[in-house]
Amino acid sequence: MVINYGLAMNKADIVKRSSDLSKSIRESCLIATHNANSSHIASALSMADILATLYAGILHCDPLDPKKKDRDILILSKGHGGIALYSVLAEVGFFDKALLENYCSYGSELSGHVSHTVPGVDFSTGSLGHGISIAAGIAMAKKMDGRKERVFVICGDGELNEGSVWEAIMFSNRFRLSNLTIIVDRNRMQALGGDILRLDDLTSKFKAFGMDAVSIDGHDFEQLFNAMTRKNGKRPIVVIANTIKGKGVSFMENNLIWHYRSPNQEDLDRALKEIRGEK
């Protein structure tokens, strides 16, 4: 199955598919982190809608040929939320969903931070602040080769504290990498709490660095679609997706404990009921 719905489906279809896909991603994330007794569930949930929209029809890729030369590239810079990426890759057919049962267990390919050994993952990440540099380098290479594919990178807002991020931003602007789209998962919560270093006004900051920046509701599928399909032909695009850490599960939303804690059986049952709309 080729995930290339952007050419075959209209906007309404992609938005609908995004909504359905995001629920499946959240369910898989909750079950996998529970089984593995692992952390970072809230970080995964905050970007579930972003990933769902990309894989519902924007990102051009082929699960039957993960290394296809003319594929779009996605780098997940906030690698600690990797279970969300693994979940969407399994949903769209890059590998058997049964592999999620071994997530973060000894000997499993599905490590806690994303690994390039997994089909559909283009680069291993985990150490923050490097994803945009990697994506910018790939985008530059594609531009030099005259290729038309796009490069996307999802980063956390906390890692914008890293100086390497802004070096990559300056590089991207200098070489007019219009094939690069940076998506910031702006959930306003880091490992030690809120913004450790003040970031706002992020839109103005990115614009000052020469980027084509837009701020949106990161849980609104139509806004996500519109922002991530923008093409200006001149400058790199930055989508500041304002999100909620733990989105979709009321007792996890904006609650720092779920950066670390794994859902126990009671937590899991309660969370799945919310996601499924059950009473």
Short mmCIF file of C-alpha atoms in Angstrom, two decimals:
data_model
loop_
_atom_site.label_atom_id
_atom_site.label_comp_id
_atom_site.label_asym_id
_atom_site.label_seq_id
_atom_site.Cartn_x
_atom_site.Cartn_y
_atom_site.Cartn_z
CA MET A 1 0.00 0.00 0.00
CA VAL A 2 1.49 3.34 -1.02
CA ILE A 3 0.73 6.11 1.47
CA ASN A 4 0.38 8.87 -1.06
CA TYR A 5 -3.15 9.98 -0.37
CA GLY A 6 -2.31 13.62 -0.99
CA LEU A 7 -2.53 12.90 -4.72
CA ALA A 8 -5.60 10.67 -4.64
CA MET A 9 -7.72 12.04 -1.80
CA ASN A 10 -9.23 15.43 -1.21
CA LYS A 11 -8.70 17.53 1.89
CA ALA A 12 -11.90 16.36 3.59
CA ASP A 13 -10.92 12.71 3.16
CA ILE A 14 -7.45 13.29 4.60
CA VAL A 15 -8.81 15.23 7.57
CA LYS A 16 -11.28 12.41 8.31
CA ARG A 17 -8.58 9.77 7.98
CA SER A 18 -6.32 11.82 10.27
CA SER A 19 -8.96 11.83 12.99
CA ASP A 20 -9.46 8.06 12.80
CA LEU A 21 -5.74 7.37 12.64
CA SER A 22 -4.97 9.53 15.67
CA LYS A 23 -7.27 7.44 17.87
CA SER A 24 -5.49 4.25 16.83
CA ILE A 25 -2.12 5.86 17.50
CA ARG A 26 -3.17 6.87 21.01
CA GLU A 27 -4.53 3.41 21.80
CA SER A 28 -1.32 1.74 20.64
CA CYS A 29 0.84 4.19 22.59
CA LEU A 30 -1.07 3.57 25.80
CA ILE A 31 -1.02 -0.21 25.46
CA ALA A 32 2.66 -0.36 24.51
CA THR A 33 3.89 1.89 27.32
CA HIS A 34 1.76 -0.05 29.80
CA ASN A 35 3.15 -3.40 28.64
CA ALA A 36 6.73 -2.12 28.69
CA ASN A 37 6.35 -0.18 31.95
CA SER A 38 8.02 2.69 30.09
CA SER A 39 7.83 6.46 30.27
CA HIS A 40 7.05 9.40 27.93
CA ILE A 41 3.41 8.54 27.19
CA ALA A 42 2.40 12.21 27.49
CA SER A 43 5.08 13.27 24.99
CA ALA A 44 3.76 10.72 22.51
CA LEU A 45 0.14 11.75 22.95
CA SER A 46 0.86 15.44 22.33
CA MET A 47 2.07 14.76 18.79
CA ALA A 48 -0.31 11.96 17.81
CA ASP A 49 -2.46 14.32 15.72
CA ILE A 50 0.59 15.72 13.93
CA LEU A 51 1.78 12.26 12.93
CA ALA A 52 -1.72 11.15 11.99
CA THR A 53 -2.11 14.08 9.59
CA LEU A 54 1.27 13.48 7.98
CA TYR A 55 0.64 9.78 7.39
CA ALA A 56 -3.00 10.21 6.39
CA GLY A 57 -2.04 11.77 3.08
CA ILE A 58 0.67 14.42 3.22
CA LEU A 59 3.85 12.39 3.55
CA HIS A 60 4.66 10.54 0.33
CA CYS A 61 6.11 7.14 1.25
CA ASP A 62 5.66 3.44 0.54
CA PRO A 63 5.45 0.85 3.36
CA LEU A 64 6.40 -1.86 0.86
CA ASP A 65 9.57 0.04 -0.07
CA PRO A 66 10.63 2.10 2.99
CA LYS A 67 13.88 3.26 1.36
CA LYS A 68 12.31 4.28 -1.95
CA LYS A 69 14.45 7.04 -3.43
CA ASP A 70 11.62 9.46 -4.22
CA ARG A 71 10.03 9.27 -0.76
CA ASP A 72 9.55 12.24 1.52
CA ILE A 73 11.72 12.18 4.63
CA LEU A 74 10.51 12.51 8.22
CA ILE A 75 12.92 13.02 11.10
CA LEU A 76 11.45 12.72 14.60
CA SER A 77 13.85 14.90 16.59
CA LYS A 78 12.04 14.37 19.92
CA GLY A 79 13.01 10.72 19.85
CA HIS A 80 11.76 10.00 23.38
CA GLY A 81 8.21 10.10 21.97
CA GLY A 82 9.12 7.37 19.53
CA ILE A 83 6.24 5.06 20.42
CA ALA A 84 3.93 7.50 18.60
CA LEU A 85 5.98 7.14 15.42
CA TYR A 86 6.18 3.36 15.80
CA SER A 87 2.42 3.23 16.28
CA VAL A 88 1.59 5.16 13.13
CA LEU A 89 4.13 3.19 11.08
CA ALA A 90 2.48 -0.04 12.23
CA GLU A 91 -0.99 1.34 11.47
CA VAL A 92 -0.13 2.21 7.86
CA GLY A 93 1.69 -1.06 7.17
CA PHE A 94 5.46 -0.57 7.56
CA PHE A 95 5.59 -3.55 9.93
CA ASP A 96 3.26 -5.94 11.73
CA LYS A 97 1.38 -4.34 14.63
CA ALA A 98 2.24 -7.40 16.72
CA LEU A 99 5.78 -6.01 17.03
CA LEU A 100 4.42 -3.24 19.23
CA GLU A 101 3.88 -5.88 21.91
CA ASN A 102 7.67 -6.05 22.34
CA TYR A 103 8.19 -2.29 22.50
CA CYS A 104 11.04 -1.25 24.81
CA SER A 105 11.74 -4.83 25.88
CA TYR A 106 15.14 -6.54 25.93
CA GLY A 107 16.31 -7.38 22.41
CA SER A 108 13.41 -5.59 20.68
CA GLU A 109 14.05 -3.47 17.58
CA LEU A 110 11.51 -1.02 18.95
CA SER A 111 13.75 0.79 21.41
CA GLY A 112 12.45 3.51 23.71
CA HIS A 113 13.96 6.17 21.46
CA VAL A 114 13.44 5.77 17.73
CA SER A 115 15.92 3.61 15.83
CA HIS A 116 16.75 3.64 12.12
CA THR A 117 16.70 -0.18 12.16
CA VAL A 118 12.90 0.00 12.17
CA PRO A 119 11.24 0.17 8.72
CA GLY A 120 10.03 3.69 8.05
CA VAL A 121 12.46 5.38 10.45
CA ASP A 122 15.05 7.41 8.57
CA PHE A 123 17.29 8.41 11.47
CA SER A 124 17.89 7.35 15.08
CA THR A 125 17.24 10.15 17.57
CA GLY A 126 17.08 10.71 21.29
CA SER A 127 19.79 13.24 22.08
CA LEU A 128 17.85 16.46 21.63
CA GLY A 129 18.75 19.39 19.40
CA HIS A 130 20.04 17.45 16.37
CA GLY A 131 16.98 16.65 14.27
CA ILE A 132 16.71 20.00 12.49
CA SER A 133 20.42 19.89 11.57
CA ILE A 134 19.98 16.41 10.10
CA ALA A 135 16.85 17.42 8.21
CA ALA A 136 18.50 20.59 6.90
CA GLY A 137 21.43 18.57 5.58
CA ILE A 138 19.11 16.15 3.79
CA ALA A 139 17.05 19.03 2.38
CA MET A 140 20.23 20.73 1.15
CA ALA A 141 21.40 17.53 -0.57
CA LYS A 142 18.04 17.10 -2.30
CA LYS A 143 18.09 20.71 -3.43
CA MET A 144 21.60 20.31 -4.86
CA ASP A 145 20.48 17.18 -6.72
CA GLY A 146 17.43 18.96 -8.13
CA ARG A 147 15.02 16.59 -6.40
CA LYS A 148 11.42 17.51 -5.51
CA GLU A 149 10.82 15.48 -2.36
CA ARG A 150 10.06 17.26 0.90
CA VAL A 151 11.80 16.89 4.25
CA PHE A 152 9.82 17.16 7.50
CA VAL A 153 11.17 17.29 11.04
CA ILE A 154 9.17 17.19 14.29
CA CYS A 155 10.90 18.71 17.29
CA GLY A 156 9.85 19.41 20.84
CA ASP A 157 9.67 22.95 22.14
CA GLY A 158 12.04 22.09 25.00
CA GLU A 159 14.84 21.25 22.61
CA LEU A 160 14.62 24.74 21.16
CA ASN A 161 16.76 25.64 24.20
CA GLU A 162 19.65 24.01 22.31
CA GLY A 163 21.95 26.36 20.42
CA SER A 164 22.44 23.80 17.66
CA VAL A 165 18.79 24.28 16.68
CA TRP A 166 19.27 27.95 15.88
CA GLU A 167 22.49 27.26 13.97
CA ALA A 168 20.49 24.88 11.77
CA ILE A 169 17.74 27.49 11.38
CA MET A 170 20.27 30.07 10.16
CA PHE A 171 21.71 27.50 7.74
CA SER A 172 18.23 26.66 6.43
CA ASN A 173 17.43 30.30 5.79
CA ARG A 174 20.82 31.06 4.22
CA PHE A 175 20.37 28.33 1.61
CA ARG A 176 16.62 28.91 1.13
CA LEU A 177 15.62 25.33 1.93
CA SER A 178 12.01 25.67 0.83
CA ASN A 179 11.74 21.86 0.74
CA LEU A 180 12.12 21.78 4.53
CA THR A 181 9.17 21.92 6.95
CA ILE A 182 9.87 22.13 10.69
CA ILE A 183 7.00 21.21 13.01
CA VAL A 184 7.32 22.28 16.63
CA ASP A 185 5.31 20.23 19.13
CA ARG A 186 4.61 23.24 21.36
CA ASN A 187 3.19 21.51 24.45
CA ARG A 188 4.86 24.01 26.83
CA MET A 189 6.13 21.34 29.20
CA GLN A 190 9.63 19.97 29.66
CA ALA A 191 11.05 17.27 31.90
CA LEU A 192 11.41 19.72 34.78
CA GLY A 193 8.17 21.63 34.21
CA GLY A 194 7.14 24.49 31.95
CA ASP A 195 9.38 26.64 29.76
CA ILE A 196 12.78 26.44 31.48
CA LEU A 197 14.02 29.16 29.14
CA ARG A 198 11.34 31.52 27.85
CA LEU A 199 10.58 30.87 24.18
CA ASP A 200 7.70 33.14 23.26
CA ASP A 201 6.99 34.81 20.97
CA LEU A 202 8.12 31.81 18.91
CA THR A 203 6.45 32.94 15.70
CA SER A 204 8.29 36.25 15.79
CA LYS A 205 11.57 34.50 16.64
CA PHE A 206 11.38 32.18 13.66
CA LYS A 207 10.35 35.00 11.35
CA ALA A 208 13.31 37.05 12.58
CA PHE A 209 15.52 34.15 11.52
CA GLY A 210 14.03 34.34 8.01
CA MET A 211 11.59 31.44 8.25
CA ASP A 212 8.02 31.29 6.95
CA ALA A 213 6.40 30.64 10.34
CA VAL A 214 2.78 30.02 11.27
CA SER A 215 1.19 29.21 14.65
CA ILE A 216 -1.77 26.80 14.74
CA ASP A 217 -3.86 24.55 16.98
CA GLY A 218 -1.85 21.34 16.87
CA HIS A 219 -4.93 19.21 17.51
CA ASP A 220 -7.06 20.70 14.72
CA PHE A 221 -6.70 18.41 11.71
CA GLU A 222 -7.80 21.00 9.17
CA GLN A 223 -5.30 23.54 10.50
CA LEU A 224 -2.59 20.89 10.51
CA PHE A 225 -3.38 19.94 6.92
CA ASN A 226 -3.36 23.55 5.72
CA ALA A 227 -0.10 24.36 7.50
CA MET A 228 1.81 21.28 6.39
CA THR A 229 0.78 21.49 2.75
CA ARG A 230 1.97 25.09 2.38
CA LYS A 231 4.65 25.67 -0.23
CA ASN A 232 6.17 29.08 -0.80
CA GLY A 233 9.11 28.11 -3.01
CA LYS A 234 11.44 30.56 -1.28
CA ARG A 235 11.87 29.89 2.43
CA PRO A 236 11.80 27.01 4.92
CA ILE A 237 8.45 26.56 6.65
CA VAL A 238 7.95 26.37 10.41
CA VAL A 239 4.66 25.11 11.83
CA ILE A 240 4.30 25.94 15.51
CA ALA A 241 1.72 23.36 16.57
CA ASN A 242 0.28 24.41 19.92
CA THR A 243 -0.47 21.14 21.67
CA ILE A 244 -1.36 19.71 25.06
CA LYS A 245 0.97 17.22 26.69
CA GLY A 246 -1.01 14.01 27.27
CA LYS A 247 -3.76 15.12 24.87
CA GLY A 248 -6.74 12.78 24.68
CA VAL A 249 -6.58 11.40 28.21
CA SER A 250 -7.99 13.89 30.72
CA PHE A 251 -5.95 12.83 33.75
CA MET A 252 -2.71 12.91 31.74
CA GLU A 253 -3.20 16.32 30.15
CA ASN A 254 -0.73 18.96 31.37
CA ASN A 255 0.34 16.65 34.19
CA LEU A 256 4.13 16.40 34.48
CA ILE A 257 4.04 13.01 36.20
CA TRP A 258 3.16 11.37 32.86
CA HIS A 259 6.49 12.42 31.42
CA TYR A 260 7.90 9.71 33.69
CA ARG A 261 5.15 7.40 34.87
CA SER A 262 3.87 4.36 33.00
CA PRO A 263 0.11 3.67 32.99
CA ASN A 264 -0.83 0.77 35.25
CA GLN A 265 -3.79 -1.48 34.42
CA GLU A 266 -6.32 0.83 36.02
CA ASP A 267 -4.84 3.86 34.24
CA LEU A 268 -4.85 1.98 30.94
CA ASP A 269 -8.47 0.86 31.22
CA ARG A 270 -9.60 4.36 32.12
CA ALA A 271 -7.55 5.98 29.34
CA LEU A 272 -8.74 3.57 26.64
CA LYS A 273 -12.36 4.23 27.59
CA GLU A 274 -11.79 7.94 27.06
CA ILE A 275 -10.08 7.44 23.71
CA ARG A 276 -12.86 5.11 22.54
CA GLY A 277 -15.63 7.31 23.88
CA GLU A 278 -16.92 4.60 26.20
CA LYS A 279 -18.69 5.20 29.51
#
